[in-house]
Short mmCIF file of C-alpha atoms in Angstrom, two decimals:
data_model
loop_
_atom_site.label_atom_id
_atom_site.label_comp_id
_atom_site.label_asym_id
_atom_site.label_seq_id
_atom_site.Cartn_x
_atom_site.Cartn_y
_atom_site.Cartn_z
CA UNK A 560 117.02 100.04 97.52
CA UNK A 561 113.89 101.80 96.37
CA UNK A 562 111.76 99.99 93.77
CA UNK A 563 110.21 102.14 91.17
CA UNK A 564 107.23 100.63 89.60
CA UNK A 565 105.48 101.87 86.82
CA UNK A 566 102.02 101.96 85.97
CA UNK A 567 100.31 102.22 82.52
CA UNK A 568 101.99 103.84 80.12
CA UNK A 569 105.65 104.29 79.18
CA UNK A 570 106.69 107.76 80.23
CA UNK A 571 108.09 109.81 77.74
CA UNK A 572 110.14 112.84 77.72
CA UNK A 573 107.17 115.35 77.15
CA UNK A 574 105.61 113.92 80.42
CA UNK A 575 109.09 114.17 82.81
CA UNK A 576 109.52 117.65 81.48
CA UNK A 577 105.81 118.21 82.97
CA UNK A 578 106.49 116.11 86.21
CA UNK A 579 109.63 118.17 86.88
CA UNK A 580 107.42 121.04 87.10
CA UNK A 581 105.90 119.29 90.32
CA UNK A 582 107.05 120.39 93.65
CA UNK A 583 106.45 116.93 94.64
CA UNK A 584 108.60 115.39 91.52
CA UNK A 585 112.22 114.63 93.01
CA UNK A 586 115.33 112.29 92.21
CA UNK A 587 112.90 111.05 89.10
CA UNK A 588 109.83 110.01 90.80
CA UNK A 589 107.09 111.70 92.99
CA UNK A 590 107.90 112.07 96.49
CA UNK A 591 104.90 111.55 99.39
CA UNK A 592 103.79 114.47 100.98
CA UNK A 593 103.28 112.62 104.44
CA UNK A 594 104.75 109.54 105.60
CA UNK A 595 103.33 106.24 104.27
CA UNK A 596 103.12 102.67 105.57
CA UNK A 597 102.25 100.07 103.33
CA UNK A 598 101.52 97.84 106.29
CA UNK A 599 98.00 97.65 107.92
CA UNK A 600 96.51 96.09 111.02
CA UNK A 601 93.27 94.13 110.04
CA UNK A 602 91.94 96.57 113.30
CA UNK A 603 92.55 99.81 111.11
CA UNK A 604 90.65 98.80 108.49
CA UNK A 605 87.07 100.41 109.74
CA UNK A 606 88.46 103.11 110.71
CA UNK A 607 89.89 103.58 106.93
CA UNK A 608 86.31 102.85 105.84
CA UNK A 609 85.09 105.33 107.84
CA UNK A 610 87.22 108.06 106.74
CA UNK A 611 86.36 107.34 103.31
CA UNK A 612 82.84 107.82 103.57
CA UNK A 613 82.70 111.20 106.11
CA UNK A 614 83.75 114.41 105.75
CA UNK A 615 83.46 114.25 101.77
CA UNK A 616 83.87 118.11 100.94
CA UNK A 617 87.05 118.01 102.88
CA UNK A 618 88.09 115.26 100.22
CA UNK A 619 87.14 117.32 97.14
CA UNK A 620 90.01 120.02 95.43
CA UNK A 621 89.66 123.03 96.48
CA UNK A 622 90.50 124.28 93.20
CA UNK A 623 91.80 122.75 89.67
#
C-alpha cells in the first residue's frame, strides 16, 4: 500500500486541476522522475554533502 502524505495546505480542486496539467501528476499524486530510496548508509552521507555544494549552476533551472 502506498501512503500519501500531505503537506501544508488542504488541496483544493483549483490546485488538482493545475497538478493534472503535470506530466509528472499520475493516479492523484506526483510520480518521481528517477528511482528513490528513502534508506541511506551513514557512508553516503559526504558524498550527499558534497553534491550539494559543487556543481551549483547545474542545480539552478534552466528556465522558469
Amino acid at each position: 500500500m502506498v501512503s500519501r502524505i500531505q503537506f501544508g495546505g488542504k488541496i483544493t480542486q483549483e490546485l488538482l486541476e493545475r497538478y493534472a496539467l503535470s506530466p509528472n501528476w499520475r493516479d492523484g499524486s506526483f510520480q518521481n522522475l528517477e528511482a528513490t530510496s528513502m534508506s541511506m548508509s551513514p557512508f553516503k552521507i559526504p558524498q550527499i554533502i558534497y553534491k550539494q555544494f559543487t556543481n551549483r549552476a547545474d542545480k539552478a533551472p534552466k528556465k522558469p
